[in-house]
mmCIF file of C-alpha atoms in Angstrom:
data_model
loop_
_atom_site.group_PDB
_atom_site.id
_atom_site.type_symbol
_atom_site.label_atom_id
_atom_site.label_comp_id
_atom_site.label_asym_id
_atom_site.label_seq_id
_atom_site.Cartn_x
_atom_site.Cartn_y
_atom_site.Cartn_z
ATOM 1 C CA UNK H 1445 0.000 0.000 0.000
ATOM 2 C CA UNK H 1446 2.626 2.500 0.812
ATOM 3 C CA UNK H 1447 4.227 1.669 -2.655
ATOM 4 C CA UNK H 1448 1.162 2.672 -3.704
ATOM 5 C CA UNK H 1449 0.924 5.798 -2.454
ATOM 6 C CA UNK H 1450 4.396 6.663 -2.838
ATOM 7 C CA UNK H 1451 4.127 6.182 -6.795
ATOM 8 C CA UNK H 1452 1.031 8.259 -6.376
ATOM 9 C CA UNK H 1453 2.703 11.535 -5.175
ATOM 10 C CA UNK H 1454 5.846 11.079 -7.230
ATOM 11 C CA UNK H 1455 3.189 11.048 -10.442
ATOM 12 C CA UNK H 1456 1.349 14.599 -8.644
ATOM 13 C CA UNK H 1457 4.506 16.093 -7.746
ATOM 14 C CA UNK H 1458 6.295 15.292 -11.305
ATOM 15 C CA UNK H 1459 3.448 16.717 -12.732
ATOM 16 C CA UNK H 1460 3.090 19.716 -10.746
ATOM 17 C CA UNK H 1461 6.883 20.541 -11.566
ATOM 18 C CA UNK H 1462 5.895 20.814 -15.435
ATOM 19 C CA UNK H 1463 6.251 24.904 -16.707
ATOM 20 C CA UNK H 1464 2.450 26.088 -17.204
ATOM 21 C CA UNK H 1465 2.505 27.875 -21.005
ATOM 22 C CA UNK H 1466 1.809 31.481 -20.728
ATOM 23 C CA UNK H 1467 -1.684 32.415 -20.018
ATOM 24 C CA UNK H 1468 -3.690 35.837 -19.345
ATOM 25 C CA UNK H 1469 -2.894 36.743 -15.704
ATOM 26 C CA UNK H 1470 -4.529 40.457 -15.439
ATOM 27 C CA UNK H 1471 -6.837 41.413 -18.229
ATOM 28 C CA UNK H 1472 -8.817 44.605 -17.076
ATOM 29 C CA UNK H 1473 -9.877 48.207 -17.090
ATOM 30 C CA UNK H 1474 -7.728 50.338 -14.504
ATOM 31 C CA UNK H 1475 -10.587 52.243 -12.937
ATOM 32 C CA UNK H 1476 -8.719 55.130 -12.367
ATOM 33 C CA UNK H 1477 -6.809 56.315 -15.688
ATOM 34 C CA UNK H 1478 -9.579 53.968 -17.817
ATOM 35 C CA UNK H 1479 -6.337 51.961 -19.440
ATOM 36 C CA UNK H 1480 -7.027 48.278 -20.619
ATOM 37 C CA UNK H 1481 -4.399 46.335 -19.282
ATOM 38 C CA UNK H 1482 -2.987 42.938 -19.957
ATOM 39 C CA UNK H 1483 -0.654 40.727 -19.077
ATOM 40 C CA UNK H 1484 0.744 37.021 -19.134
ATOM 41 C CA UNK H 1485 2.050 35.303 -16.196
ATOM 42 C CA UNK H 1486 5.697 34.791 -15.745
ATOM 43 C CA UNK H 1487 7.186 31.939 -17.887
ATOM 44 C CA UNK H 1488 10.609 30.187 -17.761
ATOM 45 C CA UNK H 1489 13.145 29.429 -20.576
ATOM 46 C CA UNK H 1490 15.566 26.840 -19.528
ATOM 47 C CA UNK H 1491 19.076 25.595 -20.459
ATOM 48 C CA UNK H 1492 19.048 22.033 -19.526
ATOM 49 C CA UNK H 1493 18.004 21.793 -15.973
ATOM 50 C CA UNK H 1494 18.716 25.541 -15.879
ATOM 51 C CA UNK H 1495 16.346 28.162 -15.953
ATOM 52 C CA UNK H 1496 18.232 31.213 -17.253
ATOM 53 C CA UNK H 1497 15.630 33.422 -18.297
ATOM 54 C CA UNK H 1498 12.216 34.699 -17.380
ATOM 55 C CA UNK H 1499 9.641 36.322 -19.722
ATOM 56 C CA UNK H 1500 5.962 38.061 -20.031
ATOM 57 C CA UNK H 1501 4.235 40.342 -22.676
ATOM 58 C CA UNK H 1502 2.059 43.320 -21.373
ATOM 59 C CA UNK H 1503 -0.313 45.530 -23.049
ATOM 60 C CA UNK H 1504 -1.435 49.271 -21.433
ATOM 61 C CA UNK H 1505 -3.956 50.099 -23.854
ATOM 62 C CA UNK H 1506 -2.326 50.413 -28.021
ATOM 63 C CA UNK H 1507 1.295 49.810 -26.520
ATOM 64 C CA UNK H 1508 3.217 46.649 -25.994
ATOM 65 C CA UNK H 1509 6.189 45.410 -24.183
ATOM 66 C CA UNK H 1510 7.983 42.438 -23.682
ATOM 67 C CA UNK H 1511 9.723 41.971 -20.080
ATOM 68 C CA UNK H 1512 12.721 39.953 -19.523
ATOM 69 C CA UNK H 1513 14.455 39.257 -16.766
ATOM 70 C CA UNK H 1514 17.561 36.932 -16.024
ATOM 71 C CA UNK H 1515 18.077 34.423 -13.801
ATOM 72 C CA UNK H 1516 21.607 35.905 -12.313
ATOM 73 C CA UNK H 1517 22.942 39.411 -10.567
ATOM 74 C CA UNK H 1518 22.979 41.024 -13.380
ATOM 75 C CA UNK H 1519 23.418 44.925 -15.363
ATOM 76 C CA UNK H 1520 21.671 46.087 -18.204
ATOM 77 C CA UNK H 1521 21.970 49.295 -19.587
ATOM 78 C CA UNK H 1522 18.551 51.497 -20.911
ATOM 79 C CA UNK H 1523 19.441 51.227 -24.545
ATOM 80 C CA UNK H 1524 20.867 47.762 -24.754
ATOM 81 C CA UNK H 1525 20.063 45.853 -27.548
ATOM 82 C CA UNK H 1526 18.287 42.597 -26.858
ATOM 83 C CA UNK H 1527 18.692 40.623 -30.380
ATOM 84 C CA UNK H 1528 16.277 37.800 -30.725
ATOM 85 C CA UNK H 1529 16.528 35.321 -33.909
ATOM 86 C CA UNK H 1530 13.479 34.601 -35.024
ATOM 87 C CA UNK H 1531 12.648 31.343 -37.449
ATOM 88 C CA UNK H 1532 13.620 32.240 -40.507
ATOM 89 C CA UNK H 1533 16.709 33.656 -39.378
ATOM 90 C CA UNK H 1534 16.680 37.280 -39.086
ATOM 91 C CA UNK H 1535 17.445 39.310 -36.642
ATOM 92 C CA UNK H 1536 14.721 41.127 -33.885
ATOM 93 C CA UNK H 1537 16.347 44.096 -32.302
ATOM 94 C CA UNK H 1538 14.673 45.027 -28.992
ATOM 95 C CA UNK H 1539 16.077 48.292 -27.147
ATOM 96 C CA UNK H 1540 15.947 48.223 -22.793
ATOM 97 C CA UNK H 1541 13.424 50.756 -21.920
ATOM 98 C CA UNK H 1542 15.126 51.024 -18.282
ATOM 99 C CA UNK H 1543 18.339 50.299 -16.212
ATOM 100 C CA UNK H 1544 18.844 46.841 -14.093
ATOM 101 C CA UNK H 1545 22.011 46.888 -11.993
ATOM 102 C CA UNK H 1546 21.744 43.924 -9.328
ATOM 103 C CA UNK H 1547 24.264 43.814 -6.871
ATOM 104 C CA UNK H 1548 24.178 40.411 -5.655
ATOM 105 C CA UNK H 1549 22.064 37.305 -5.578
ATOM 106 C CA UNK H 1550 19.719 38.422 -3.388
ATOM 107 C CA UNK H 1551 18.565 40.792 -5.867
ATOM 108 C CA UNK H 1552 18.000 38.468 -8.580
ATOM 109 C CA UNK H 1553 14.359 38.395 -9.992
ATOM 110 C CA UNK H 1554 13.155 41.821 -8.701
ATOM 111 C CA UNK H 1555 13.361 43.654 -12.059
ATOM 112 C CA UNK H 1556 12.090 43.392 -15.576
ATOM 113 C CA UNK H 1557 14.189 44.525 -18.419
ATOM 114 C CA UNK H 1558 11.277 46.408 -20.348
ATOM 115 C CA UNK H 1559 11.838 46.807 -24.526
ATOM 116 C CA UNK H 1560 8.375 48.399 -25.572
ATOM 117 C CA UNK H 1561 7.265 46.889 -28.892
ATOM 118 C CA UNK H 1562 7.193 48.576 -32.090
ATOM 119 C CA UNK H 1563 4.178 47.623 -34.843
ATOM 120 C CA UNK H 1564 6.262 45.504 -37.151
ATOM 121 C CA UNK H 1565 8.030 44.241 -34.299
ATOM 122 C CA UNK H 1566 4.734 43.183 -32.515
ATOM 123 C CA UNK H 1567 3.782 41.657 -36.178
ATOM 124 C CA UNK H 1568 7.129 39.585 -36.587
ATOM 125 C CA UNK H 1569 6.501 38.119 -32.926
ATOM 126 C CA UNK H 1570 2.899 37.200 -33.516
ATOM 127 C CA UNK H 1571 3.598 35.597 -37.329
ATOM 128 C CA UNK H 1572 6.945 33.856 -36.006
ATOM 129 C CA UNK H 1573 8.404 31.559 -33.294
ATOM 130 C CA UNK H 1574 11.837 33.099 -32.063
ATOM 131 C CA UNK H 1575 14.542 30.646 -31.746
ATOM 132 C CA UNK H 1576 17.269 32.453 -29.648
ATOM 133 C CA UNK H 1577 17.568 35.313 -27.206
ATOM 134 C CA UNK H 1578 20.817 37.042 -26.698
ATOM 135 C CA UNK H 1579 21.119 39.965 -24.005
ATOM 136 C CA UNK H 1580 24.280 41.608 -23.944
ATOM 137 C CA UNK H 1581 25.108 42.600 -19.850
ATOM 138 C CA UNK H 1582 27.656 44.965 -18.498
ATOM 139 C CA UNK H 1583 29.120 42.546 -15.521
ATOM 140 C CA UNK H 1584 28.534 38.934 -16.695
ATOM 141 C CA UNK H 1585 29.063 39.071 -20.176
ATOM 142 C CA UNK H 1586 26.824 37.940 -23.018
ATOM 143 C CA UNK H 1587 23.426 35.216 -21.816
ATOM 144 C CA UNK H 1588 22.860 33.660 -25.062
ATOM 145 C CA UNK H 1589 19.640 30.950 -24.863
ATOM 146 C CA UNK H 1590 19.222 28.648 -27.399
ATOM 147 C CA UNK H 1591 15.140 27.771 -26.900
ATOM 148 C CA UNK H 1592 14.242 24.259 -27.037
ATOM 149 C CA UNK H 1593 11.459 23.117 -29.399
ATOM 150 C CA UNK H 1594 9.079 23.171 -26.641
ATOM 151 C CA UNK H 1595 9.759 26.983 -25.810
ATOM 152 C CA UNK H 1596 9.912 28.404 -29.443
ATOM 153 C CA UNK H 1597 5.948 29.292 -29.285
ATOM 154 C CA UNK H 1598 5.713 30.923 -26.050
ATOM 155 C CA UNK H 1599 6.414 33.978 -27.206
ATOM 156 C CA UNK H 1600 3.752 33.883 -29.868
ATOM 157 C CA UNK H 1601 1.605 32.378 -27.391
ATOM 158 C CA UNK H 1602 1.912 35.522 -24.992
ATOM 159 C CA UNK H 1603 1.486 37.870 -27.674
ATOM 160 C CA UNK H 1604 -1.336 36.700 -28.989
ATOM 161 C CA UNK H 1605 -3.190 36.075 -25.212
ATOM 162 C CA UNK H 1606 -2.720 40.052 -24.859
ATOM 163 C CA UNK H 1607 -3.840 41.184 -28.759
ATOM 164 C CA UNK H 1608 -7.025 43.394 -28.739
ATOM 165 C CA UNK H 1609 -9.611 40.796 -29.460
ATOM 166 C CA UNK H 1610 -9.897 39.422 -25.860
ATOM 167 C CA UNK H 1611 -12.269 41.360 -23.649
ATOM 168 C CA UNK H 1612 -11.719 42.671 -20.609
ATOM 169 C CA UNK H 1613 -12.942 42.519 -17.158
ATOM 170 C CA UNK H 1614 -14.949 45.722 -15.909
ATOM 171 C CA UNK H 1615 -13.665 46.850 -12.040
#
């Protein structure tokens, strides 16, 4: 019987462990400046068993941004180009709306690197997967992620949960 159970919770817990795709976390009407805003949750790209990066898409009203953030004490400069390869090879440019400058691990995960999203650049992401992300930090060097098959889409995926045709909730 205890075998049992034992097999039991190792199936839950395995299962539990799984990365949830990106979905819609906050889709509503700010009731004070009458913005629509959207958002996905927080999704992780891993390198092996590693997660090095972190990603969601947000939309306040007709502008969008995506919002990165790595997995190590990191410093990124406003104006640093994030370069993402898309499928069929070309380059994505994406410029840091803001500064990050952590100063040790305990710092780690408490900003966003913000690029806002320009119209073609918001129509590349939503007609292609992206294949690599490369952002270019002042005290660790280069993070270059290779995404696995499983993690090309999410970035589609997000974009699309936060694209205009979804309605939102009335506060």
């Amino acid at each position: 019987m205890r075998v049992i159970v034992l097999i039991f919770l190792f199936l839950v817990c395995s299962f539990l462990s799984k990365a949830q795709d990106p979905v819609l976390a906050v889709n509503r009407i700010d009731k004070y400046t009458k913005e629509l805003i959207k958002q996905t949750s927080l999704y992780s790209f891993k390198d092996g068993n590693t997660v090095k990066l972190h990603f969601n898409v947000r939309s306040v009203d007709e502008n969008y941004y995506l919002q990165l953030n790595v997995d190590q004490p990191v410093t990124v400069k406003k104006g640093t180009e994030i370069t993402l390869t898309m499928e069929d090879g070309k380059l994505l440019k994406l410029v840091s709306d803001n500064d990050i400058i952590s100063l040790g691990e305990s710092d780690i995960s408490k900003r966003m690197i913000v690029c806002t999203l320009e119209l073609a650049e918001i129509t590349a992401l939503l007609k292609q997967q992206v294949n690599s992300i490369r952002v270019p930090t002042s005290n660790k060097g280069t993070v270059n992620l290779t995404l696995t098959a499983k993690d090309k889409p999410m970035i589609r995926t997000a974009m699309t949960l936060v694209s205009p045709k979804l309605v939102p909730k009335k506060i």
